[in-house]
C-alpha positions as a printed Julia matrix, in Angstrom:
188×3 Matrix{Float64}:
  11.62   13.92   -0.24
   8.28   15.54   -1.03
   6.79   17.45    1.85
   3.3    16.97    0.34
   3.65   13.12    0.45
   3.18   10.75    3.3
   3.26    6.93    3.28
   1.12    4.36    5.03
   1.66    0.6     5.1
  -1.68   -1.34    5.58
  -0.73   -4.16    8.0
  -4.17   -5.28    8.91
  -6.27   -7.81    7.17
  -7.43  -11.34    8.02
  -4.51  -13.13    6.32
  -6.84  -16.02    5.89
  -4.68  -17.75    3.19
  -1.27  -17.13    4.89
  -2.77  -18.12    8.36
  -0.37  -15.75   10.11
   0.22  -11.87   10.22
   1.49  -11.22    6.67
   3.6    -8.15    7.53
   5.68  -10.0     9.97
   6.34  -13.11    7.8
  10.06  -13.62    7.41
  11.72  -13.64    4.04
  15.52  -13.95    3.9
  15.79  -13.15    7.67
  13.7    -9.95    7.63
   9.96   -9.42    7.93
   7.94   -8.33    4.97
   7.53   -4.99    6.53
  11.27   -4.51    7.08
  11.76   -5.12    3.35
   9.19   -2.59    2.51
  10.54    0.06    4.95
  14.18   -0.35    3.42
  12.63    0.38    0.04
  10.7     3.35    1.38
  13.17    5.09    3.58
  15.13    6.76    0.75
  11.85    8.42   -0.37
   9.71    8.93    2.8
  11.25    9.52    6.45
   8.33    8.57    8.57
   5.89    6.1     7.22
   2.95    5.06    9.3
   1.69    1.59    9.93
  -2.05    1.02    9.75
  -2.62   -1.71   12.4
  -3.53   -2.19   16.0
  -1.25   -5.27   16.42
   1.34   -4.44   19.19
   3.8    -6.76   17.48
   4.52   -3.92   15.08
   5.73   -1.7    17.88
   9.18   -3.05   17.46
   9.45   -0.9    14.16
   9.24    2.24   16.32
   7.03    4.02   13.87
   3.7     5.7    14.25
   0.8     3.26   14.17
  -2.88    3.94   13.68
  -5.83    1.72   14.0
  -8.6     1.47   11.32
 -11.2     4.2    12.03
 -13.93    1.71   11.24
 -12.84   -1.93   11.57
 -13.68   -4.69    9.24
 -13.72   -2.61    6.15
 -10.85   -4.26    4.29
  -8.22   -2.33    2.33
 -10.42    0.46    1.47
 -11.03    0.98    5.13
  -7.29    1.12    5.64
  -6.99    3.75    2.92
  -9.79    5.67    4.65
  -7.83    5.58    7.87
  -4.74    6.68    6.17
  -6.28    9.58    4.36
  -8.04   10.71    7.43
  -4.81   10.71    9.49
  -2.59   12.17    6.78
  -1.92   15.92    6.61
  -0.25   15.76    3.18
  -1.87   16.16   -0.22
  -0.7    12.84   -1.6
  -0.66    9.54    0.25
   1.33    6.59   -0.81
  -0.42    3.39    0.21
   1.47    0.03    0.3
   0.1    -3.35    1.36
   2.35   -5.18    3.73
   2.81   -8.34    1.54
   5.15   -6.94   -1.13
   8.62   -7.92    0.23
  10.25   -7.56   -3.2
   9.25   -3.94   -3.68
  12.15   -1.59   -4.54
  13.23    2.04   -4.17
  13.4     2.32   -7.9
   9.81    1.1    -8.49
   8.43    3.34   -5.7
  10.39    6.38   -7.1
   8.99    5.59  -10.63
   5.4     5.57   -9.25
   5.95    8.84   -7.23
   7.27   10.66  -10.39
   4.0     9.89  -12.15
   1.84   10.72   -9.21
   3.27   14.18   -8.86
   2.63   14.91  -12.52
  -1.09   14.19  -11.97
  -1.77   14.9    -8.26
  -5.5    14.86   -8.67
  -5.7    11.21   -9.79
  -5.18    8.0    -7.99
  -1.95    6.63   -9.46
  -1.13    2.93   -9.22
   1.16    0.26  -10.77
   0.02   -2.16  -13.42
   1.94   -5.08  -15.14
  -0.39   -4.95  -18.03
  -2.37   -7.97  -16.91
  -2.88   -7.04  -13.21
  -3.35   -3.87  -11.49
  -1.94   -3.03   -8.01
  -4.06   -0.34   -6.34
  -2.35   -1.26   -3.03
   0.85    0.18   -4.41
  -0.55    3.56   -5.22
  -0.74    7.14   -4.57
  -4.03    8.61   -3.39
  -4.74   12.27   -3.29
  -6.12   13.51   -0.01
  -8.99   15.12   -2.04
 -10.51   11.66   -2.66
 -11.08   11.27    1.2
 -14.81   12.04    0.96
 -15.41    9.44   -1.84
 -13.46    6.83    0.04
 -15.54    7.72    3.14
 -18.84    7.42    1.22
 -17.84    3.96   -0.19
 -16.85    2.67    3.2
 -20.0     4.08    4.95
 -22.24    2.51    2.19
 -20.13   -0.77    2.58
 -19.07   -0.57   -1.04
 -15.64   -2.02   -0.31
 -14.47   -3.4    -3.6
 -11.13   -1.43   -4.07
 -10.86   -1.98   -7.86
 -14.44   -0.84   -8.31
 -13.81    2.27   -6.19
 -10.57    3.13   -8.1
 -12.28    2.73  -11.51
 -14.99    5.11  -10.36
 -12.38    7.88   -9.61
  -9.96    9.82  -11.8
  -7.05    7.47  -12.01
  -3.98    6.36  -13.99
  -2.26    3.1   -14.32
   1.54    3.21  -14.54
   2.79    0.3   -16.59
   5.83   -1.44  -15.15
   8.68   -2.7   -17.4
   8.88   -6.51  -17.37
  12.17   -6.43  -15.34
  10.2    -4.85  -12.43
   7.12   -7.02  -12.35
   8.52   -9.48   -9.77
   8.96   -6.56   -7.29
   5.25   -5.89   -7.0
   4.31   -9.53   -6.39
   2.16   -9.8    -3.33
   2.6   -12.91   -1.29
  -0.6   -14.43    0.09
   0.09  -18.03    0.75
   2.94  -20.16    2.22
   3.38  -21.7    -1.23
   3.99  -18.27   -2.84
   6.42  -17.66   -0.03
   8.31  -20.9    -0.69
   8.58  -19.99   -4.4
   9.9   -16.5    -3.67
  13.46  -16.03   -4.56
């Protein structure tokens, strides 16, 4: 475990397509967040949930609210970077129940080699900046984007020093984010 790394799960969002709180959606008798935590615990002891929803108190983890509400994922990243005391911050969305410890360890290996860059996963066709490591030093740039209401995460990441880490085909399913009930039903 790296003392210069902290982890934050972004549990907010409108969940307009799922029509319910995504992090609490059940898959194989566990919530999405529980699946993520199980993958994360071998790597990070005390992850933090970015949410103000009291339903997440059952996980008995630190919870923080968005510093500025209504700013989407970039606002959640801003809240995490502001709260964190570590040099590197692992950011995970709450809708990736198939994420694995192996995939997260793979990402973290690359992020520590280039700690000044935003490091995120890609399957070659899609990028996953919400499965990424953000250096604390990009806090000011995130803050400026949030305050200017420039909230497109991909656009922000592209404007910063970054690296895409290509997943092997056997790991692509582990980064699938589940946004709809139909996607949930097709999940195996």
